[in-house]
Coordinates of C-alpha atoms in Angstrom, one line a residue:
M1 CA 13.5 -45.2 -9.6
I2 CA 13.4 -49.2 -8.9
N3 CA 13.6 -51.8 -11.6
H4 CA 12.8 -55.7 -11.4
T5 CA 12.4 -59.2 -13.0
D6 CA 9.9 -61.9 -13.3
D7 CA 12.3 -63.6 -11.5
D8 CA 13.0 -61.8 -8.5
P9 CA 12.6 -63.4 -5.0
P10 CA 9.2 -62.2 -2.7
Q11 CA 11.6 -61.4 -0.5
S12 CA 13.6 -58.7 -2.4
R13 CA 10.1 -57.1 -3.3
V14 CA 9.0 -56.3 -0.5
A15 CA 12.0 -54.8 0.9
S16 CA 12.2 -53.1 -1.9
F17 CA 8.5 -52.2 -2.1
A18 CA 9.5 -50.4 1.5
A19 CA 12.3 -48.7 1.1
L20 CA 10.3 -46.7 -2.0
M21 CA 7.6 -46.1 0.7
G22 CA 10.7 -45.7 3.0
F23 CA 12.0 -42.9 1.1
V24 CA 8.3 -41.3 0.4
L25 CA 7.5 -40.9 3.8
L26 CA 10.9 -39.5 4.0
V27 CA 10.1 -37.0 1.6
V28 CA 7.1 -36.4 2.8
G29 CA 8.4 -35.5 6.8
V30 CA 11.1 -33.7 5.0
C31 CA 8.4 -31.4 2.8
V32 CA 6.0 -31.2 6.0
G33 CA 8.6 -30.4 8.2
G34 CA 11.0 -27.6 5.5
G35 CA 7.4 -25.9 5.3
V36 CA 6.7 -25.9 9.4
V37 CA 10.4 -23.9 9.2
V38 CA 9.6 -21.6 6.4
T39 CA 6.3 -20.6 7.2
G40 CA 7.4 -19.9 10.9
R41 CA 10.2 -17.8 9.8
D42 CA 7.4 -15.6 7.1
Y43 CA 5.1 -15.7 9.3
Q44 CA 7.4 -13.6 11.9
D45 CA 8.8 -11.7 9.1
T46 CA 5.5 -10.6 8.6
L47 CA 4.2 -9.3 11.6
S48 CA 8.8 -8.1 12.4
H49 CA 7.9 -6.4 8.5
M50 CA 4.5 -4.2 9.8
R51 CA 6.1 -3.5 13.4
E52 CA 8.3 -1.2 11.2
Q53 CA 5.9 0.2 9.5
H54 CA 3.7 1.0 12.3
E55 CA 6.6 2.6 14.4
N56 CA 7.6 4.5 11.0
L57 CA 4.2 6.3 11.0
A58 CA 3.9 6.2 15.0
E59 CA 7.1 8.3 15.1
L60 CA 6.0 10.8 12.3
V61 CA 2.4 11.7 13.7
E62 CA 5.0 12.0 16.5
Q63 CA 7.0 14.9 14.8
H64 CA 3.7 16.1 13.7
L65 CA 2.3 16.5 17.4
L66 CA 5.5 18.4 18.2
H67 CA 5.1 20.8 15.2
A68 CA 2.3 21.9 15.9
V69 CA 3.1 22.4 19.7
A70 CA 6.3 24.8 19.0
N71 CA 4.3 26.9 17.0
T72 CA 1.2 27.8 19.3
N73 CA 4.6 28.2 22.1
I74 CA 5.9 30.4 20.0
V75 CA 2.5 32.4 19.6
F76 CA 2.0 32.0 23.4
D77 CA 5.9 34.0 23.4
L78 CA 4.7 36.5 21.2
V79 CA 1.3 36.7 23.5
E80 CA 3.1 37.3 26.9
E81 CA 5.6 39.5 25.4
R82 CA 2.6 41.7 24.4
I83 CA 1.2 41.5 27.7
R84 CA 4.4 42.4 29.5
N85 CA 4.6 45.4 26.9
H86 CA 1.3 46.9 27.0
D87 CA -0.2 45.4 29.9
L88 CA -3.5 43.7 28.1
M89 CA -4.2 42.2 31.6
N90 CA -5.3 45.5 33.2
R91 CA -6.4 48.3 30.4
G92 CA -10.1 48.9 28.7
L93 CA -10.7 47.1 25.6
I94 CA -9.6 48.2 22.7
E95 CA -10.3 47.1 19.0
A96 CA -6.8 46.9 17.8
D97 CA -5.7 44.0 20.5
W98 CA -8.4 41.9 18.6
A99 CA -7.1 42.7 15.3
E100 CA -3.2 41.6 16.4
F101 CA -4.7 38.8 18.3
A102 CA -6.6 37.9 15.0
E103 CA -3.0 38.4 13.3
L104 CA -1.0 35.8 15.4
S105 CA -4.0 33.3 15.5
K106 CA -3.0 32.7 11.9
R107 CA 0.8 31.9 12.9
L108 CA -1.0 28.7 14.5
P109 CA -1.6 25.3 13.2
S110 CA -4.6 25.4 10.9
Q111 CA -5.2 29.0 11.6
G112 CA -6.9 28.1 14.9
R113 CA -8.3 30.9 17.6
L114 CA -6.8 32.4 20.4
W115 CA -7.5 33.5 23.5
L116 CA -6.7 35.7 26.8
F117 CA -8.4 35.3 29.8
R118 CA -7.7 36.8 33.9
A119 CA -7.0 35.4 37.1
D120 CA -10.3 35.5 37.5
G121 CA -11.7 32.9 34.5
L122 CA -12.8 36.0 32.5
S123 CA -11.4 36.3 28.7
V124 CA -9.6 39.8 28.1
V125 CA -9.2 39.1 24.5
N126 CA -9.1 36.9 21.4
S127 CA -9.1 36.4 18.2
L128 CA -13.0 36.5 16.9
P129 CA -14.3 39.5 15.6
Y130 CA -14.3 43.0 17.8
P131 CA -16.7 42.7 19.7
N132 CA -17.5 39.7 20.9
P133 CA -19.1 38.5 24.5
V134 CA -16.6 38.3 27.5
L135 CA -16.7 34.7 28.4
N136 CA -15.6 32.8 32.6
S137 CA -13.5 30.0 31.6
S138 CA -12.7 29.4 35.3
H139 CA -14.9 25.9 35.4
Q140 CA -13.1 24.8 32.9
E141 CA -10.0 21.8 33.1
Y142 CA -7.9 23.8 31.6
F143 CA -8.1 27.1 33.6
R144 CA -8.2 24.8 36.9
A145 CA -5.3 22.7 35.9
H146 CA -3.3 26.3 36.2
L147 CA -4.0 27.3 38.8
D148 CA -2.0 24.3 40.3
K149 CA 0.6 24.7 38.2
Q150 CA 3.4 26.9 38.1
R151 CA 4.1 26.6 34.4
G152 CA 4.2 24.6 31.3
I153 CA 1.6 23.1 28.4
F154 CA -1.5 22.0 29.2
I155 CA -2.8 19.4 26.6
G156 CA -7.3 19.3 26.8
E157 CA -9.4 17.6 26.1
S158 CA -11.3 17.0 22.7
L159 CA -14.8 18.9 21.9
R160 CA -17.3 20.4 18.9
G161 CA -16.3 24.4 18.9
R162 CA -19.4 25.9 19.7
A163 CA -18.9 28.6 16.7
T164 CA -17.8 25.8 13.4
G165 CA -19.1 22.5 15.4
K166 CA -15.9 20.6 13.8
L167 CA -13.8 18.5 16.7
I168 CA -11.2 21.0 18.2
F169 CA -8.9 20.1 21.2
N170 CA -6.9 23.2 23.4
I171 CA -3.4 24.0 24.0
S172 CA -2.8 26.0 27.1
R173 CA -0.1 28.2 29.0
R174 CA -0.3 29.7 32.4
V175 CA 0.6 33.6 32.5
N176 CA 2.9 34.6 35.6
D177 CA 3.8 38.3 36.9
K178 CA 7.7 38.7 37.0
D179 CA 7.2 37.4 40.9
G180 CA 5.8 34.7 40.4
K181 CA 2.2 35.2 40.8
F182 CA -1.0 34.2 38.6
L183 CA -2.1 36.5 35.8
G184 CA -4.1 34.2 33.1
V185 CA -4.1 31.4 30.4
I186 CA -3.4 31.4 27.1
L187 CA -5.6 29.4 24.8
A188 CA -5.8 28.0 21.5
S189 CA -8.1 25.7 19.9
I190 CA -6.5 23.5 17.4
D191 CA -9.0 22.4 14.8
I192 CA -8.2 18.1 14.2
D193 CA -8.7 18.1 10.5
Y194 CA -5.2 19.7 10.6
F195 CA -4.1 16.3 11.8
T196 CA -6.7 14.2 10.5
E197 CA -6.4 14.9 7.0
Q198 CA -2.4 13.8 7.2
F199 CA -3.4 10.6 8.7
S200 CA -6.0 9.7 6.1
R201 CA -3.6 9.9 3.6
L202 CA -1.4 7.4 4.9
R203 CA -2.0 3.3 3.8
L204 CA -3.1 1.5 7.3
G205 CA -5.5 -1.0 5.5
E206 CA -9.2 -1.5 6.0
T207 CA -9.2 -1.8 10.2
G208 CA -6.3 0.5 10.4
A209 CA -6.3 3.7 13.0
I210 CA -4.2 6.2 14.2
A211 CA -5.2 7.7 17.9
V212 CA -3.8 10.0 20.1
L213 CA -4.3 9.2 23.2
R214 CA -3.6 11.8 26.8
D215 CA -1.7 9.9 29.2
D216 CA -5.7 10.1 31.7
G217 CA -7.0 8.1 28.2
A218 CA -8.1 11.0 27.1
L219 CA -8.9 10.7 23.4
I220 CA -7.7 13.4 21.5
M221 CA -8.5 12.2 18.0
R222 CA -8.7 8.9 15.9
Q223 CA -8.5 8.5 12.3
P224 CA -11.2 6.2 11.4
D225 CA -14.4 6.8 14.1
P226 CA -14.1 10.7 14.5
D227 CA -17.2 10.1 17.0
V228 CA -15.5 8.5 19.2
V229 CA -13.0 11.8 20.2
G230 CA -13.2 13.1 23.6
K231 CA -14.5 10.1 25.4
R232 CA -12.3 8.5 28.3
Y233 CA -10.4 5.3 27.9
P234 CA -8.4 5.3 31.2
G235 CA -7.9 1.6 31.1
A236 CA -7.1 1.4 28.0
E237 CA -3.7 -1.3 27.6
V238 CA -2.0 1.1 25.9
L239 CA -1.4 3.1 29.0
R240 CA -0.4 0.4 31.6
R241 CA 2.3 0.0 29.2
M242 CA 3.1 3.1 28.4
R243 CA 3.9 3.9 32.5
Q244 CA 6.4 0.9 31.7
T245 CA 7.7 1.7 28.9
P246 CA 7.7 4.2 26.3
A247 CA 7.3 2.8 23.4
G248 CA 6.8 -0.9 21.9
T249 CA 4.5 -2.8 20.3
F250 CA 1.6 -5.0 22.0
T251 CA -1.6 -8.1 20.6
G252 CA -4.8 -7.0 22.6
A253 CA -8.3 -6.1 21.7
S254 CA -9.0 -1.9 21.5
A255 CA -10.6 -0.3 23.9
V256 CA -12.6 1.7 21.0
D257 CA -14.9 -1.1 19.4
G258 CA -12.7 -4.1 20.6
V259 CA -11.3 -5.1 17.8
L260 CA -7.8 -7.5 17.9
R261 CA -5.1 -5.1 16.5
Q262 CA -1.6 -5.4 16.1
S263 CA -0.8 -1.9 18.2
T264 CA 2.3 0.3 18.0
Y265 CA 2.9 3.0 20.9
R266 CA 5.2 5.7 21.2
K267 CA 5.5 8.3 23.8
V268 CA 5.4 12.1 22.4
M269 CA 8.7 13.8 24.3
E270 CA 7.8 16.2 26.8
L271 CA 3.7 15.9 26.1
P272 CA 1.4 14.1 28.3
L273 CA 0.5 12.0 24.9
V274 CA 0.8 8.6 23.4
V275 CA 0.6 8.3 20.2
V276 CA -0.3 4.8 19.0
V277 CA -0.9 2.8 15.1
S278 CA -2.4 -0.3 15.0
M279 CA -4.1 -2.6 12.2
A280 CA -6.0 -6.0 13.1
R281 CA -4.6 -8.7 13.1
E282 CA -6.2 -10.6 10.6
E283 CA -5.3 -7.9 7.8
I284 CA -2.0 -8.0 9.1
L285 CA -1.6 -11.8 8.2
A286 CA -3.8 -12.4 5.5
P287 CA -1.6 -12.5 3.0
W288 CA 0.9 -14.8 5.0
Q289 CA -2.4 -16.8 5.0
A290 CA -2.7 -17.0 1.2
R291 CA 1.1 -17.6 0.7
T292 CA 1.1 -20.4 3.3
T293 CA -2.2 -21.9 1.7
A294 CA -0.9 -21.9 -1.6
A295 CA 1.8 -23.4 0.3
A296 CA 0.2 -26.4 1.6
L297 CA -2.1 -27.4 -1.4
G298 CA 1.9 -27.4 -3.9
G299 CA 2.6 -30.0 -0.7
G300 CA -0.1 -31.7 -0.9
A301 CA -0.4 -32.2 -4.7
L302 CA 3.0 -33.1 -4.5
V303 CA 2.7 -35.8 -1.9
L304 CA -0.5 -36.7 -3.9
M305 CA 1.7 -37.5 -7.1
V306 CA 4.9 -39.8 -4.9
T307 CA 2.0 -41.3 -3.1
V308 CA -0.1 -42.5 -6.8
F309 CA 2.8 -43.2 -8.7
G310 CA 5.4 -44.3 -6.3
V311 CA 8.3 -42.0 -7.7
V312 CA 11.0 -40.4 -6.2
V313 CA 11.3 -36.9 -6.3
A314 CA 14.5 -34.9 -4.4
Y315 CA 13.5 -31.7 -4.9
S316 CA 14.7 -28.7 -2.5
M317 CA 13.3 -25.8 -0.9
R318 CA 14.3 -22.7 -2.7
R319 CA 11.7 -20.3 -1.8
E320 CA 12.6 -18.0 0.2
W321 CA 9.9 -15.6 2.0
R322 CA 11.1 -12.0 1.8
A323 CA 8.6 -8.8 1.9
H324 CA 8.8 -7.0 -1.5
R325 CA 7.7 -3.0 -0.9
S326 CA 9.3 -1.1 1.3
V327 CA 7.5 1.5 3.6
R328 CA 5.9 4.5 1.5
Q329 CA 5.4 7.1 3.7
S330 CA 4.0 10.4 2.8
N331 CA 5.2 13.9 4.3
H332 CA 3.0 17.3 3.9
T333 CA 4.3 19.2 6.5
L334 CA 6.4 22.3 6.4
I335 CA 10.4 21.7 5.2
E336 CA 11.8 21.5 8.7
V337 CA 9.5 18.8 9.3
N338 CA 10.9 16.5 6.1
R339 CA 14.1 17.3 7.2
R340 CA 13.8 15.3 10.5
L341 CA 11.9 12.9 8.4
H342 CA 14.3 12.0 6.2
S343 CA 15.6 9.0 7.6
V344 CA 12.1 7.6 7.8
L345 CA 11.6 8.9 4.0
G346 CA 14.9 6.9 3.1
T347 CA 13.7 3.1 4.2
A348 CA 11.0 3.5 0.8
A349 CA 12.7 1.7 -2.6
D350 CA 10.3 4.2 -4.6
G351 CA 10.4 7.9 -5.6
I352 CA 9.2 10.1 -3.3
C353 CA 8.9 14.0 -3.4
G354 CA 7.2 16.8 -2.6
I355 CA 6.5 20.2 -4.6
D356 CA 4.7 23.4 -4.1
R357 CA 2.2 25.6 -5.7
Q358 CA 5.2 27.0 -8.4
G359 CA 6.0 23.2 -8.9
M360 CA 9.5 23.4 -6.8
I361 CA 10.7 20.3 -5.2
T362 CA 10.4 21.1 -1.3
F363 CA 11.5 17.5 0.4
I364 CA 12.7 14.5 -2.2
N365 CA 13.5 11.4 -0.3
P366 CA 17.3 9.4 -1.4
A367 CA 15.5 6.7 -4.1
G368 CA 14.0 9.4 -5.8
A369 CA 17.1 11.3 -5.8
A370 CA 19.5 8.3 -6.9
M371 CA 16.6 7.5 -9.9
L372 CA 17.2 11.2 -11.3
G373 CA 20.8 11.0 -11.0
F374 CA 21.0 13.5 -9.1
A375 CA 22.5 14.6 -5.1
E376 CA 19.5 15.5 -2.6
E377 CA 20.5 19.0 -2.1
E378 CA 20.8 19.4 -5.7
L379 CA 17.3 19.2 -5.8
L380 CA 15.7 21.0 -3.4
G381 CA 14.2 24.0 -4.3
E382 CA 14.6 23.1 -8.0
N383 CA 11.3 23.2 -10.4
L384 CA 11.1 19.3 -11.4
H385 CA 9.4 19.9 -14.7
R386 CA 12.3 22.0 -15.8
L387 CA 14.9 19.2 -14.5
S388 CA 13.4 15.9 -15.5
H389 CA 9.6 16.4 -17.3
H390 CA 10.8 18.6 -19.8
S391 CA 10.7 16.2 -22.8
R392 CA 8.7 12.9 -23.6
L393 CA 10.5 10.2 -25.2
D394 CA 11.2 11.5 -29.0
G395 CA 12.9 14.7 -27.3
T396 CA 9.8 17.0 -28.6
P397 CA 9.3 19.4 -25.3
L398 CA 6.3 18.4 -22.9
L399 CA 4.8 21.6 -21.7
V400 CA 4.9 22.8 -18.1
S401 CA 0.3 23.1 -19.5
E402 CA 0.5 19.4 -20.9
C403 CA 2.4 18.4 -17.3
Q404 CA -0.1 15.8 -15.2
I405 CA 1.7 16.3 -12.3
Q406 CA 1.2 20.3 -12.9
Q407 CA -2.6 20.0 -13.8
V408 CA -2.7 17.7 -10.6
M409 CA -2.2 20.8 -8.5
A410 CA -4.7 22.6 -11.1
C411 CA -7.5 20.9 -10.6
G412 CA -6.8 19.3 -7.2
R413 CA -7.5 15.9 -8.1
S414 CA -5.0 13.0 -7.3
R415 CA -3.8 11.5 -10.7
H416 CA -1.9 8.0 -11.8
V417 CA -0.1 7.6 -14.7
D418 CA 1.9 4.5 -16.6
D419 CA 3.2 5.9 -19.2
D420 CA 5.2 8.5 -19.1
V421 CA 9.0 9.1 -19.1
F422 CA 11.4 10.7 -16.6
W423 CA 15.3 12.7 -17.6
R424 CA 18.2 12.2 -15.7
K425 CA 21.4 14.9 -14.7
N426 CA 23.1 13.4 -17.5
G427 CA 20.8 12.9 -20.3
T428 CA 19.2 9.8 -20.4
S429 CA 15.7 8.8 -19.6
F430 CA 14.2 5.7 -17.6
A431 CA 10.5 4.8 -18.1
A432 CA 8.2 5.8 -15.0
E433 CA 4.8 5.1 -13.9
Y434 CA 3.5 7.7 -11.2
A435 CA 0.6 9.1 -8.9
A436 CA 0.3 12.2 -7.9
A437 CA -1.8 13.6 -5.0
P438 CA -2.7 17.6 -4.0
I439 CA -1.6 18.8 -0.9
Q440 CA -4.8 20.3 0.7
D441 CA -4.4 23.1 3.5
D442 CA -7.7 25.0 4.3
R443 CA -9.3 23.7 1.0
Q444 CA -6.4 25.0 -1.0
V445 CA -4.1 23.4 -2.9
T446 CA -0.4 24.2 -1.8
G447 CA 1.4 21.6 -3.6
A448 CA 1.5 17.5 -4.5
I449 CA 3.1 14.5 -2.9
L450 CA 4.3 12.5 -5.8
T451 CA 5.8 8.5 -5.9
F452 CA 7.3 7.7 -9.0
R453 CA 9.3 4.2 -9.8
D454 CA 11.4 2.7 -12.7
V455 CA 9.2 0.2 -14.6
S456 CA 11.5 -0.3 -17.8
G457 CA 12.8 -3.3 -16.3
R458 CA 9.0 -4.7 -16.9
L459 CA 8.2 -3.4 -19.9
A460 CA 11.1 -5.3 -21.4
A461 CA 10.0 -8.3 -19.2
D462 CA 6.6 -7.7 -21.2
A463 CA 8.0 -7.5 -24.4
D464 CA 10.1 -10.4 -24.1
L465 CA 6.8 -12.7 -22.7
R466 CA 4.9 -11.4 -26.3
A467 CA 7.6 -12.5 -28.5
A468 CA 8.2 -16.2 -26.8
K469 CA 4.1 -16.1 -27.4
Q470 CA 4.5 -15.2 -31.4
A471 CA 7.3 -17.4 -31.4
A472 CA 4.4 -20.7 -29.2
E473 CA 1.9 -19.8 -32.1
Q474 CA 4.1 -19.8 -35.2
A475 CA 5.5 -23.3 -33.8
N476 CA 2.0 -24.6 -33.4
R477 CA 0.8 -23.4 -36.5
A478 CA 3.5 -25.2 -38.0
K479 CA 2.9 -28.3 -36.2
S480 CA -0.3 -28.6 -37.7
E481 CA 0.8 -27.8 -41.1
F482 CA 3.5 -30.5 -41.1
L483 CA 0.3 -33.2 -40.0
A484 CA -2.0 -32.1 -42.5
N485 CA 0.3 -32.7 -45.1
M486 CA 2.3 -35.6 -43.8
S487 CA -1.5 -37.4 -43.0
H488 CA -2.3 -36.3 -47.2
E489 CA 1.3 -38.1 -48.0
I490 CA 0.1 -40.8 -46.9
R491 CA -3.4 -41.4 -47.6
T492 CA -2.3 -41.2 -51.4
P493 CA -0.6 -44.8 -51.3
M494 CA -2.8 -45.9 -49.1
T495 CA -5.8 -45.6 -51.8
A496 CA -3.6 -47.1 -54.2
I497 CA -3.4 -50.1 -52.1
I498 CA -6.8 -50.3 -51.3
G499 CA -8.0 -50.2 -55.3
L500 CA -5.3 -52.6 -56.5
S501 CA -6.4 -54.7 -53.8
D502 CA -9.9 -54.8 -55.4
L503 CA -8.3 -55.4 -58.5
L504 CA -7.1 -58.5 -57.0
G505 CA -9.9 -59.7 -55.5
H506 CA -11.9 -59.5 -58.9
T507 CA -9.0 -62.0 -60.6
A508 CA -9.3 -66.4 -60.1
L509 CA -7.4 -66.8 -56.1
L510 CA -8.2 -69.5 -54.1
T511 CA -10.3 -69.6 -50.9
R512 CA -7.1 -68.7 -48.6
Q513 CA -5.6 -65.9 -50.9
R514 CA -9.8 -64.0 -50.8
D515 CA -9.6 -64.3 -47.5
Y516 CA -5.9 -62.6 -47.3
V517 CA -7.3 -59.9 -50.3
D518 CA -10.4 -59.1 -48.0
K519 CA -8.3 -58.4 -44.8
I520 CA -5.9 -56.3 -46.9
K521 CA -8.8 -54.5 -47.7
V522 CA -10.3 -54.6 -44.4
S523 CA -7.6 -52.8 -42.8
A524 CA -6.5 -50.6 -45.5
R525 CA -9.9 -48.7 -45.7
S526 CA -9.5 -48.6 -41.3
L527 CA -6.2 -46.7 -41.7
L528 CA -7.3 -44.7 -44.1
G529 CA -10.4 -44.0 -41.4
I530 CA -7.7 -42.9 -39.2
L531 CA -5.4 -40.4 -41.7
N532 CA -8.8 -39.4 -43.0
D533 CA -9.9 -38.3 -38.6
I534 CA -5.8 -37.0 -38.5
L535 CA -6.4 -34.6 -41.1
D536 CA -9.9 -33.5 -39.8
Y537 CA -8.3 -32.6 -36.6
S538 CA -5.2 -30.8 -38.3
K539 CA -7.4 -28.5 -40.3
I540 CA -9.5 -27.6 -37.3
E541 CA -6.2 -26.4 -35.9
A542 CA -5.2 -25.0 -39.1
G543 CA -8.7 -23.1 -39.4
K544 CA -9.2 -25.0 -42.9
L545 CA -11.9 -27.9 -42.5
L546 CA -14.9 -26.7 -44.9
L547 CA -18.4 -28.2 -43.8
N548 CA -20.5 -30.2 -46.4
P549 CA -23.6 -29.5 -46.0
V550 CA -25.9 -32.8 -46.2
P551 CA -29.1 -34.1 -45.6
F552 CA -30.7 -36.2 -42.6
D553 CA -33.5 -37.3 -40.5
L554 CA -32.5 -36.2 -36.9
D555 CA -34.8 -38.5 -35.8
I556 CA -33.2 -41.2 -37.4
L557 CA -29.7 -40.1 -36.4
L558 CA -30.3 -40.4 -32.5
R559 CA -32.3 -43.5 -32.5

C-alpha cells in the first residue's frame, strides 16, 4: 500500500496512482498469461492421458481377438488331422462325426458352431444335432475367397445367425490335399456377444465406442450400437490412416453416427482387422473445461478485487494440473491372456485382481500385490479369502458364507463396499474400499473381478475434520457466553448511573446543571439499550433467549 499525506503535491499523487495502476495491470497480465500457459498445458495433458488409456484398451481388444483366432486355429488343426486320418471328405455320413464335431466346437470361443464344406460347396459335417440338411456355401463370400487363396485365415462379415438370431462372424480356413489341391473349407461361427460383453464392462463414458473393422470397411463388431454391425464403411478415415501407419490417434467425425470423436486405432497383427477405441471430444475435454471455467472465475474475482480496492496483491500460481486416476482395466480372459496384459494392468494405482469360482486368484496387478504385501507369484493360485479377507477389524473370523466377495459370485450381482478391512502378509490390516463384479460365461458365473484401494488416509482425514468442526463449535459457544456475561456485567453499573442521575435530578440544581443531568440520563439509557440488544443477540446465539408473550394490536403496530 502507498500512503500519502495532505501536503503531497498533485504531481506526486498522479505519479503514485499511475504506479499503482501500472502494478495492477502487471498483476493482471501475469495472471492472464500464467492462466493461459497452465490451461494450455492442462489441455494437452488431458488429451495425452485419454490417448494413453485408449491405446491400452485397443491393445487389450487386439489381444482378445488374437486369443480367439488362435483357439479357433487349434480347432481347425484338429479338424484337418481328422480329414487326413479318416477321409471325412469322401466317406458317407456317420453320426459319430457329428458328435465329434460337437465336442470340437466346445473349444471354440463362446462355444461357437463348426462346419466342414467340400470343394463343391456342400456341407460334409457340422456341430449341429444329427442329422441336419446339407447346405451349399459355394456362393458365400468366404468360400469364394478361399478358392483364390492357397492358405490362411479369412474373417467374414458379421450377420445374424438363422438358428439363434444372434450376431455372429465367421472365421474360415482353406483345406488342401497333400498336393496343394483345394479340398474344401473349415468354418467356425463365433457369437459377437463373446466380445461385446467384455467391451461393455470397460469405462468409455457416455459417448465412447469400441469397434472392429475389416480392412475393406466391413464393420465386424461395435459397442454400443450393435444394429450397425454388418454394414460397410469403405471410406472411413481410420482405414486411410491404417494404410499409412498401423497404429495412431486422430480426431474426426465418426463414419457410423457422425459424432466428432478422438479415435485411437490399432491394426491387429497378421489379421485384416483394425481395432478402434473412440470417445467424443466434448466428453474428453469436459473435465478440462470445468477446471478452466473455475480458474477463469477465480482470476476474474481477483482482478475485480485489485481494481476496486487498489490493493497490491503479490501471489504466485502454484497449481499444477495432473490427472489423478490411472487406467483401470478389467481383465476377463484366461490366465494366459492376463499374463500378456500384465503391463497394462501395471499402470493402475488401485488393486485389481480376478478370482475363479472357488475363490482362487487367477491374476493380480502390481499395485494390488503391493497393498497386500505379497509378490504377484505368491498370490496366483491361492485363495483370496484365506490370505487377506479372513477376519474382521476386531480379529474375529469372517466366514466364507458372510464374505461380500463370495456373495457376488453366488448371486451374480455387482457389489460396492466402502468400510471393509484387508489383511497384509505381515499380519497388519488396512481399511479398504472395493467393488466386485461377476464374470459370466454363457450366463454362468465363472468368477469375479475385484478392484480395491487403501482408504486409511481418507478415514484419518475425515476424523481430523470432525475434530476441527467440534473445536470450532465449542469456541463459538464460548464467545457467545463471554458476550452474554460481559453485557450483563456492564449493564449493572449502567443501571446505577441512570438511578443516581434520577436522584440527582430531584435535587436543587442550576439550569445548566439540570441540562447536564438530563443528557447523562439520555446517554445512559441509550447505552443501556445497546447493551440489552447485545445481550439479546448473545442469548440468541447461546439458545437462551426467552420470548415474553404480550398482546398487541397488529393494525396499530403496522401503522
